PDB file of C-alpha atoms in Angstrom:
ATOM      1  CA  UNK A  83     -32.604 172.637 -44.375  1.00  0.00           C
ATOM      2  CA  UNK A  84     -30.874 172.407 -47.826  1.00  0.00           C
ATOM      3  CA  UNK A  85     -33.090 172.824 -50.704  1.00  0.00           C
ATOM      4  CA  UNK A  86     -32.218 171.589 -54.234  1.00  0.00           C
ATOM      5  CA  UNK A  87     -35.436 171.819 -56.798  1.00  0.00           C
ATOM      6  CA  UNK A  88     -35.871 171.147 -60.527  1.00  0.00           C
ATOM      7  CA  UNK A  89     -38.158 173.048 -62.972  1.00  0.00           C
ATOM      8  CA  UNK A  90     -39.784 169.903 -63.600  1.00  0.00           C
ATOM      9  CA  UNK A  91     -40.562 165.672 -62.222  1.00  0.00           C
ATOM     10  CA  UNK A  92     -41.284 164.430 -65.711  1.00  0.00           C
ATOM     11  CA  UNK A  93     -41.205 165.677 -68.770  1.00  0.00           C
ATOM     12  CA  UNK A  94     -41.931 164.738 -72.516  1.00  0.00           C
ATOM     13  CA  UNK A  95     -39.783 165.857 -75.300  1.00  0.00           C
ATOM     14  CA  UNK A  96     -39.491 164.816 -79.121  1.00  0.00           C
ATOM     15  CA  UNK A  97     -36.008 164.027 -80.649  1.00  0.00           C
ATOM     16  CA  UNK A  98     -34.246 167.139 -82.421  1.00  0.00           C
ATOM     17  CA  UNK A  99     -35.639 169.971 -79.532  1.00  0.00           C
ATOM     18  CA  UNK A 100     -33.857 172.004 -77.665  1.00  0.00           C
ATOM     19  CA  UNK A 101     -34.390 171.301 -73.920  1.00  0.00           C
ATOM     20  CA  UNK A 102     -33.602 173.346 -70.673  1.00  0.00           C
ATOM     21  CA  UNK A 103     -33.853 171.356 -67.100  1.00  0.00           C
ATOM     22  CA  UNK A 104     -33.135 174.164 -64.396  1.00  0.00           C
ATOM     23  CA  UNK A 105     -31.906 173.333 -60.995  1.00  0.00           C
ATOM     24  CA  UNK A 106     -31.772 175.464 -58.176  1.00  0.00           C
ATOM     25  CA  UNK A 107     -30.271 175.303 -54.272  1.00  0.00           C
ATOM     26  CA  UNK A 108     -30.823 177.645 -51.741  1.00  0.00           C
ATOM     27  CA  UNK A 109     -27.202 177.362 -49.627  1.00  0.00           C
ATOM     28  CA  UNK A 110     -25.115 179.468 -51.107  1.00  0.00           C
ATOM     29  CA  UNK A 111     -23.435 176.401 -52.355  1.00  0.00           C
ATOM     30  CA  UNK A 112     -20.451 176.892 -54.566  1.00  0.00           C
ATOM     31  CA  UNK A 113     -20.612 173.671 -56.529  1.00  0.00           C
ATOM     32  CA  UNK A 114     -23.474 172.190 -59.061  1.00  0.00           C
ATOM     33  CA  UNK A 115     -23.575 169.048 -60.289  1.00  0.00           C
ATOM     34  CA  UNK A 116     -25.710 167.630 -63.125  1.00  0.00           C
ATOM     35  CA  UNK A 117     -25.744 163.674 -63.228  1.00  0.00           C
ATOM     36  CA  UNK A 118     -28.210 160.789 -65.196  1.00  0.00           C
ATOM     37  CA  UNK A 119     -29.007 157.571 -63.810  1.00  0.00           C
ATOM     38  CA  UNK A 120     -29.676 154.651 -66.348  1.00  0.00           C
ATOM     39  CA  UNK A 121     -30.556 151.054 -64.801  1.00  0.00           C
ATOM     40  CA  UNK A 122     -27.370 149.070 -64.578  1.00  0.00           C
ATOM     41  CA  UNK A 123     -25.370 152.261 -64.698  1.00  0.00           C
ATOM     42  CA  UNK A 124     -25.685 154.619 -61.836  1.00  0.00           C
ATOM     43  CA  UNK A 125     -25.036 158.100 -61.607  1.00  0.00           C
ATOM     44  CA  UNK A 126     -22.718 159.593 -63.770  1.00  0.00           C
ATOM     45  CA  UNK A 127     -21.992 163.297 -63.976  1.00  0.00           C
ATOM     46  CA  UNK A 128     -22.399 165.223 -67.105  1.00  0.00           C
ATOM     47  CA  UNK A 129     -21.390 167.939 -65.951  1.00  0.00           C
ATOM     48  CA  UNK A 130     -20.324 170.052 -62.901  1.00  0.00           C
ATOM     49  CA  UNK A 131     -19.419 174.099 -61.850  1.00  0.00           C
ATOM     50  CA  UNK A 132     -17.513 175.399 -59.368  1.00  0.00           C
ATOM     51  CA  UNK A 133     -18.215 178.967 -59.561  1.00  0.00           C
ATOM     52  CA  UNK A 134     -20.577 181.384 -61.509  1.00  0.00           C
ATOM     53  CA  UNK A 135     -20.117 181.010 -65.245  1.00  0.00           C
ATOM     54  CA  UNK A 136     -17.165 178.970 -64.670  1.00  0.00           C
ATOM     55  CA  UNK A 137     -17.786 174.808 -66.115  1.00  0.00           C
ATOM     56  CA  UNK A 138     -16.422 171.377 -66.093  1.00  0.00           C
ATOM     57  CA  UNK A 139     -16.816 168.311 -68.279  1.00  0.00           C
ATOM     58  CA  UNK A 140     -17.838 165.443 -66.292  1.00  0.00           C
ATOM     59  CA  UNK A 141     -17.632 161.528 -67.552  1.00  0.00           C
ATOM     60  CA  UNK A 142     -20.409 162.265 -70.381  1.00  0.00           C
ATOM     61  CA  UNK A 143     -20.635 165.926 -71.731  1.00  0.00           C
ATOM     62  CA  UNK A 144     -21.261 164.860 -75.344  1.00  0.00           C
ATOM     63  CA  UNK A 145     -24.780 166.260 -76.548  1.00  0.00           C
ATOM     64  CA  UNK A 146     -25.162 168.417 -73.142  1.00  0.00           C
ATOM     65  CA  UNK A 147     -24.125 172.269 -72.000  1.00  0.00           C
ATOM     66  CA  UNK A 148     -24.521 173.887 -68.729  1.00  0.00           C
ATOM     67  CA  UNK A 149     -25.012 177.477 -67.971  1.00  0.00           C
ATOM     68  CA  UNK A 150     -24.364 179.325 -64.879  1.00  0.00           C
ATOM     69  CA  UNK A 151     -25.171 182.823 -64.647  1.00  0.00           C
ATOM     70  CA  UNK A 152     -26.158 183.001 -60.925  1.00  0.00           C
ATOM     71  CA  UNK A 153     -24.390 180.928 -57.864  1.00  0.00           C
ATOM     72  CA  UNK A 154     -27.771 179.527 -57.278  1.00  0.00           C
ATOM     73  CA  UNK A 155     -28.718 178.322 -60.967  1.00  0.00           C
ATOM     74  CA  UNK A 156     -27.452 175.523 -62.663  1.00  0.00           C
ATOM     75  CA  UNK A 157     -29.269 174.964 -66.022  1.00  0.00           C
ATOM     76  CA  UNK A 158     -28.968 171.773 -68.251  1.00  0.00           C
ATOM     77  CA  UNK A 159     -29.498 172.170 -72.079  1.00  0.00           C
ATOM     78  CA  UNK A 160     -29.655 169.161 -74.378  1.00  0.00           C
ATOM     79  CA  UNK A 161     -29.369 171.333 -77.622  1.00  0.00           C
ATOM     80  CA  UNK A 162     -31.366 168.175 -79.871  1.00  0.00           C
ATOM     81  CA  UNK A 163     -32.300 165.552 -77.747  1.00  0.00           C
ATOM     82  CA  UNK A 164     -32.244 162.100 -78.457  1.00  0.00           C
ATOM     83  CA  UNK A 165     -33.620 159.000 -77.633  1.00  0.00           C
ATOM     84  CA  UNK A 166     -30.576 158.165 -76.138  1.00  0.00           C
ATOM     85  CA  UNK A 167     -30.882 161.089 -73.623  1.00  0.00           C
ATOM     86  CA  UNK A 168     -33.692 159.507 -72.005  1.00  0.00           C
ATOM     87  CA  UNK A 169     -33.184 159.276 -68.727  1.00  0.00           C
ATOM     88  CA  UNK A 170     -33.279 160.345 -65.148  1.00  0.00           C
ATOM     89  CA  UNK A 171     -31.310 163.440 -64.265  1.00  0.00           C
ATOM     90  CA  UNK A 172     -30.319 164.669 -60.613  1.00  0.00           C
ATOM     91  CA  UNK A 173     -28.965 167.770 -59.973  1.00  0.00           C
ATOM     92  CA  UNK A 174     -26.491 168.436 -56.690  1.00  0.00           C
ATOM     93  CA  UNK A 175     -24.898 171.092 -54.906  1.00  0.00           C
ATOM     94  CA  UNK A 176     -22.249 171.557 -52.269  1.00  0.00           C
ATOM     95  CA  UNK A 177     -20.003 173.655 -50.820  1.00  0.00           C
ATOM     96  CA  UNK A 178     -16.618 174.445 -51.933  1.00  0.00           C
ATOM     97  CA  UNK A 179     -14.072 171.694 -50.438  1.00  0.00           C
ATOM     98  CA  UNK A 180     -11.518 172.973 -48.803  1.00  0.00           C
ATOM     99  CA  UNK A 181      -8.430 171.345 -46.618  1.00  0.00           C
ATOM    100  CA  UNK A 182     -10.086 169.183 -43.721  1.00  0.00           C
ATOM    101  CA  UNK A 183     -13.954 170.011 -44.816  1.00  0.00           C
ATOM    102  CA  UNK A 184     -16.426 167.032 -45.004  1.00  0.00           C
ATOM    103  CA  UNK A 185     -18.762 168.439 -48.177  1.00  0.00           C
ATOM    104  CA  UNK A 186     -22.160 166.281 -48.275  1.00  0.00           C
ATOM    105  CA  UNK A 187     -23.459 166.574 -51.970  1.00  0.00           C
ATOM    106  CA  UNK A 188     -27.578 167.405 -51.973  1.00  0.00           C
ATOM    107  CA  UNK A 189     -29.609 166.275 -54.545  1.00  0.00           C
ATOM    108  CA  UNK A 190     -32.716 167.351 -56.095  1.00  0.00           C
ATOM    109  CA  UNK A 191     -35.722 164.951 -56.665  1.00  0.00           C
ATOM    110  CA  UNK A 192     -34.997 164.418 -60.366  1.00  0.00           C
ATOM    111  CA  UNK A 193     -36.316 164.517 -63.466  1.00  0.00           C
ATOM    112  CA  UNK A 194     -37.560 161.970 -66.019  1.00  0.00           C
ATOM    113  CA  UNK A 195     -37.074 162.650 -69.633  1.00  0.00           C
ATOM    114  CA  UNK A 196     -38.321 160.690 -71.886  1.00  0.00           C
ATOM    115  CA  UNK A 197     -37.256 161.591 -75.552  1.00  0.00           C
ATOM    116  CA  UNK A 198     -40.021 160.335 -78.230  1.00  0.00           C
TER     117      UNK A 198
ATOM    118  CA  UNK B 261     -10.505 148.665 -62.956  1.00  0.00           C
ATOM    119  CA  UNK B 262     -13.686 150.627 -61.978  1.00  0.00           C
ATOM    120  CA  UNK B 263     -12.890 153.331 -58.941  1.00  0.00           C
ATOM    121  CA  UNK B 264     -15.726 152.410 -57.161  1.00  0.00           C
ATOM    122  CA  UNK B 265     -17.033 148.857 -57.342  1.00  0.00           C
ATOM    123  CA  UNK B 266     -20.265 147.346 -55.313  1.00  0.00           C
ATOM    124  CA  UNK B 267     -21.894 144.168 -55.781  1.00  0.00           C
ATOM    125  CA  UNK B 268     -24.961 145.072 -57.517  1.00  0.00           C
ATOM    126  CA  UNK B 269     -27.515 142.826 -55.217  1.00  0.00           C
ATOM    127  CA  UNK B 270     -29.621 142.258 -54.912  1.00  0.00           C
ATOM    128  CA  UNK B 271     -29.727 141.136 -51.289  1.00  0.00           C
ATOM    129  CA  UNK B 272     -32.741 139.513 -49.673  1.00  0.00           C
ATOM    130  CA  UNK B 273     -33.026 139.472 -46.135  1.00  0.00           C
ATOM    131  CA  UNK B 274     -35.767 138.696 -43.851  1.00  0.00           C
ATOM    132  CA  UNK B 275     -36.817 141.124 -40.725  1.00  0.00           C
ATOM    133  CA  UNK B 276     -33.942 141.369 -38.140  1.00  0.00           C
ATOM    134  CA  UNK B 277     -30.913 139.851 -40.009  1.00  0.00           C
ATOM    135  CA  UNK B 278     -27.999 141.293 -40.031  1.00  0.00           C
ATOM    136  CA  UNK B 279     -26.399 142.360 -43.681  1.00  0.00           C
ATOM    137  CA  UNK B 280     -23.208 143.735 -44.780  1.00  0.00           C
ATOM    138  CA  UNK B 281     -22.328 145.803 -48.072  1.00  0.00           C
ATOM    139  CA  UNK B 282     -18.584 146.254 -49.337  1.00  0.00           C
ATOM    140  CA  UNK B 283     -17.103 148.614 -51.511  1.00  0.00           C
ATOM    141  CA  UNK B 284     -13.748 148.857 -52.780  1.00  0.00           C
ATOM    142  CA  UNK B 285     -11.845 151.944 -54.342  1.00  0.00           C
ATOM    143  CA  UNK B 286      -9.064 152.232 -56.902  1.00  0.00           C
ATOM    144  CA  UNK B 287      -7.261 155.258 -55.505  1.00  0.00           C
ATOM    145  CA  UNK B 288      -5.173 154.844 -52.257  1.00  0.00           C
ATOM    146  CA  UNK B 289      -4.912 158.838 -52.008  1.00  0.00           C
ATOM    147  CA  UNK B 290      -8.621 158.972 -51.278  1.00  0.00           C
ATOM    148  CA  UNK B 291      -9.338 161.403 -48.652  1.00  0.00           C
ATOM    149  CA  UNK B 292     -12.923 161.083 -47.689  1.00  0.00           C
ATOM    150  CA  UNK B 293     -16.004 158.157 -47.882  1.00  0.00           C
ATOM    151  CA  UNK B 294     -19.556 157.873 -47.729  1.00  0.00           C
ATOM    152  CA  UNK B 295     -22.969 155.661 -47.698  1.00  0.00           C
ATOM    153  CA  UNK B 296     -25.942 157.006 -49.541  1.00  0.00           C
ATOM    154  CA  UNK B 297     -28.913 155.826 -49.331  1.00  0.00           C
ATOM    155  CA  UNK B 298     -31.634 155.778 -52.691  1.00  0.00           C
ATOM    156  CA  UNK B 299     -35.135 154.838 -52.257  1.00  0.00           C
ATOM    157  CA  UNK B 300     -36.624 153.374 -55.040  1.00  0.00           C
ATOM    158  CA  UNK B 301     -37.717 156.994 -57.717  1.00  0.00           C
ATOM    159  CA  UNK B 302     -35.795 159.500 -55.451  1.00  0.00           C
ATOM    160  CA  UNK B 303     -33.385 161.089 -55.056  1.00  0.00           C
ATOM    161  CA  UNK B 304     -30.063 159.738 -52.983  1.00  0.00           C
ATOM    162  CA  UNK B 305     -29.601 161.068 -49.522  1.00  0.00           C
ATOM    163  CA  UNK B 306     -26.258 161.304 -47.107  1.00  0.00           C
ATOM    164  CA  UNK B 307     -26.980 158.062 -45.023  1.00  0.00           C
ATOM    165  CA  UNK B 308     -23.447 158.523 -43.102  1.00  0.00           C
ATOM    166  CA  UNK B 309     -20.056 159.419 -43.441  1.00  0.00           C
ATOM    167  CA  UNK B 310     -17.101 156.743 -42.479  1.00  0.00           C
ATOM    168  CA  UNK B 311     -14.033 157.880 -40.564  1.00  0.00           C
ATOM    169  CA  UNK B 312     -11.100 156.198 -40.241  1.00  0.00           C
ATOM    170  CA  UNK B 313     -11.647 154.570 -37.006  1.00  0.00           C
ATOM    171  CA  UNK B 314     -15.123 153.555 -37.955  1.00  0.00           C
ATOM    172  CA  UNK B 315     -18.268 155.203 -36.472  1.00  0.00           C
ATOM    173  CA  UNK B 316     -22.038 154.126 -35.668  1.00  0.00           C
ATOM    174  CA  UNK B 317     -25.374 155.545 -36.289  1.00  0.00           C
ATOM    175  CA  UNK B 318     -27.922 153.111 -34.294  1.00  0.00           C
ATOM    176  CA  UNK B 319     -28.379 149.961 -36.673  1.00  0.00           C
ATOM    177  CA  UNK B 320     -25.926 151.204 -39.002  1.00  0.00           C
ATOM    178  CA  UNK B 321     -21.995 150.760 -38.610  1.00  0.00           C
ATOM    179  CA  UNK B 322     -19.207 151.960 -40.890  1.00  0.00           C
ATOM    180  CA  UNK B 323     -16.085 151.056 -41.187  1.00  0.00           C
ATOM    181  CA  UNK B 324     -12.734 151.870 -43.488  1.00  0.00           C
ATOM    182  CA  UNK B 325      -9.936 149.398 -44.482  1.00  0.00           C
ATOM    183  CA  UNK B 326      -7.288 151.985 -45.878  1.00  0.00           C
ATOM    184  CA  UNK B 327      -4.803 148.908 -46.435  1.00  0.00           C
ATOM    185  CA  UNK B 328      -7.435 146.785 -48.458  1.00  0.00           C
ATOM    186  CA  UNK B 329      -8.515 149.924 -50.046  1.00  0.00           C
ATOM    187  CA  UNK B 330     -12.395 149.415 -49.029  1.00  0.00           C
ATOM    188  CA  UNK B 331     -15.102 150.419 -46.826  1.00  0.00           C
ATOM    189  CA  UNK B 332     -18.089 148.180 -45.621  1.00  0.00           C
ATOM    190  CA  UNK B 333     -21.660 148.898 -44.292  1.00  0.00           C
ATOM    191  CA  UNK B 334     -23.195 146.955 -41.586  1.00  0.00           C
ATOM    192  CA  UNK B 335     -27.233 147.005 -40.680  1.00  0.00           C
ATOM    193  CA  UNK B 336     -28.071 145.275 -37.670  1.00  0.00           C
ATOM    194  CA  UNK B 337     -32.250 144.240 -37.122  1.00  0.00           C
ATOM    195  CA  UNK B 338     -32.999 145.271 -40.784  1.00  0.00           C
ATOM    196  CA  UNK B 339     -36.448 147.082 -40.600  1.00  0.00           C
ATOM    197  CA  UNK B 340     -38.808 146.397 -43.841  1.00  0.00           C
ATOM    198  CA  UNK B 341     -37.825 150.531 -44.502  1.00  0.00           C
ATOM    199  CA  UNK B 342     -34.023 149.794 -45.120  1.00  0.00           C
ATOM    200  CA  UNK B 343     -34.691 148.827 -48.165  1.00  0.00           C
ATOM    201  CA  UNK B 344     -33.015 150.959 -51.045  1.00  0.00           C
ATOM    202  CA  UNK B 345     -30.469 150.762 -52.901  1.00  0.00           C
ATOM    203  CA  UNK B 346     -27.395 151.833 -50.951  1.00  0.00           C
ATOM    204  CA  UNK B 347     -24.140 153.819 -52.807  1.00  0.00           C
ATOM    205  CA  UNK B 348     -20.740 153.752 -52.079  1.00  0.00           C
ATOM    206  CA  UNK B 349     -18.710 157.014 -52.114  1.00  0.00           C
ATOM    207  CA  UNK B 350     -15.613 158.487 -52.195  1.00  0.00           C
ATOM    208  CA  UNK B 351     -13.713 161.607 -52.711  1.00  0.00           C
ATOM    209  CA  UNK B 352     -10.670 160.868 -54.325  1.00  0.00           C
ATOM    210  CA  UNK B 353      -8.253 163.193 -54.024  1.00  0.00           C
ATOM    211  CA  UNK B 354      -8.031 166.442 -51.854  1.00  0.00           C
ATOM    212  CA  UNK B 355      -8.893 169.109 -54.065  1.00  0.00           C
ATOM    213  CA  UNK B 356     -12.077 170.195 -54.842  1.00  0.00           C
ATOM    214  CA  UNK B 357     -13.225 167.728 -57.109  1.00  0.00           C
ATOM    215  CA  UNK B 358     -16.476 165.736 -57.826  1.00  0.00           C
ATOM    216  CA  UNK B 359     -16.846 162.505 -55.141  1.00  0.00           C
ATOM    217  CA  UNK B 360     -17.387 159.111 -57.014  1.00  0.00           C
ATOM    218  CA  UNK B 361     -20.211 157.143 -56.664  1.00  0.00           C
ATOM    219  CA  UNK B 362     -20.257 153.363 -56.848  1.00  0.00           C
ATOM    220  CA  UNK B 363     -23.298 152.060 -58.853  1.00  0.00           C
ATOM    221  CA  UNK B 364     -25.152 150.610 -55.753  1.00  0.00           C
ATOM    222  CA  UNK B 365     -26.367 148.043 -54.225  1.00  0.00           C
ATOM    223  CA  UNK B 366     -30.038 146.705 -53.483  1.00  0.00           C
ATOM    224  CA  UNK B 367     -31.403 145.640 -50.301  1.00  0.00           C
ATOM    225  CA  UNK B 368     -34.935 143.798 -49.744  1.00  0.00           C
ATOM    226  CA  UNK B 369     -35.512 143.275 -46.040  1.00  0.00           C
ATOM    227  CA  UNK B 370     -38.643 140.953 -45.779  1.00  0.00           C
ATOM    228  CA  UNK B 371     -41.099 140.683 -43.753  1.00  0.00           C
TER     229      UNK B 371
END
């Protein structure tokens, strides 16, 4: 069974700190994917990785970074949050796509940041 | 236009009916699509994948419209537990690329 955690479920933060959400998947997967979810938005990826220490932007990288040192790490930093970075955020994982593969994306349960 | 578009819901249905969900994508080179499923504070979950010549899963049929450029969920006998909030998919292109979610749409079966 596929496995995706996060360090934390909720979690309080004040605006101008530094803040790490970890994510980890036990698959081997190649790919990571950090998304929020706002109300009225839906999910929409900050960021993603395909590889160890290799990174993409997704739709909303502004005020985020990613790190991947190991395949089965995908950390999150806000480097000040905001109030405006309060939100729900799901990680994923998958496998590599390749010609004629059917990836299904795993997600982890979340966490809620609130940003005071 | 949005790549993924869903009417938002939400739908109320009592116990038993019959409801349908359609989705419609922006890119005709899409290779692959989906229905997630997202109960209400988790996380969303793989409900099934749709193939081109459609494909069944008990209640739940799925179907793809390449020419119309959308894909449709049917749930037959909606249980009170099929309600969620249920995401339309789609990979759109074939390399190795992040799939695109639709923003969802709510179902309230009623008892």
């Amino acid at each position: 069974d596929v496995k995706v955690t996060q360090s934390s479920r909720y979690l309080v933060k004040r605006t101008g700190e530094k803040v790490f959400l970890e994510c980890v998947q036990d698959m081997d997967h190649e790919n990571m994917f950090w998304y929020r979810q706002d109300p009225g938005l839906g999910l929409r990826l900050i960021y993603f990785s395909y590889d160890v220490k290799m990174k993409e932007k997704g739709d909303i990288p502004e005020g985020y970074s990613v790190s991947r040192e190991k395949k089965e790490r995908f950390s999150l930093i806000l480097e000040s949050a905001s109030t405006n970075q309060t939100s729900m955020y799901l990680c994923a994982s998958s496998l590599l796509r390749t010609s004629g593969t059917r990836e299904t994306q795993y997600f982890g349960p979340g966490t809620r940041l609130l940003v005071l | 236009r949005k790549e993924v578009e869903q009417d938002p819901g939400p739908f109320n249905v009592p116990e038993g009916a019959t409801v349908a969900f359609n989705c419609t994508y922006s890119n005709s080179a899409s290779q692959s699509f989906f229905w997630y499923r997202q109960d209400c504070r988790k996380e969303p979950k793989l409900l099934m994948s749709v193939y081109s010549s459609g494909n069944e899963d008990g209640r739940f049929t799925a179907q793809l419209n390449r020419a119309s450029q959308y894909i449709s969920l049917l749930i037959r006998d909606s249980k009170l537990s099929d309600s969620a909030t249920y995401l339309c998919v789609v990979n759109m292109n074939s390399g190795n690329t992040p799939l695109v979610f639709g923003k969802g749409t709510r179902l309230s079966v009623i008892a």
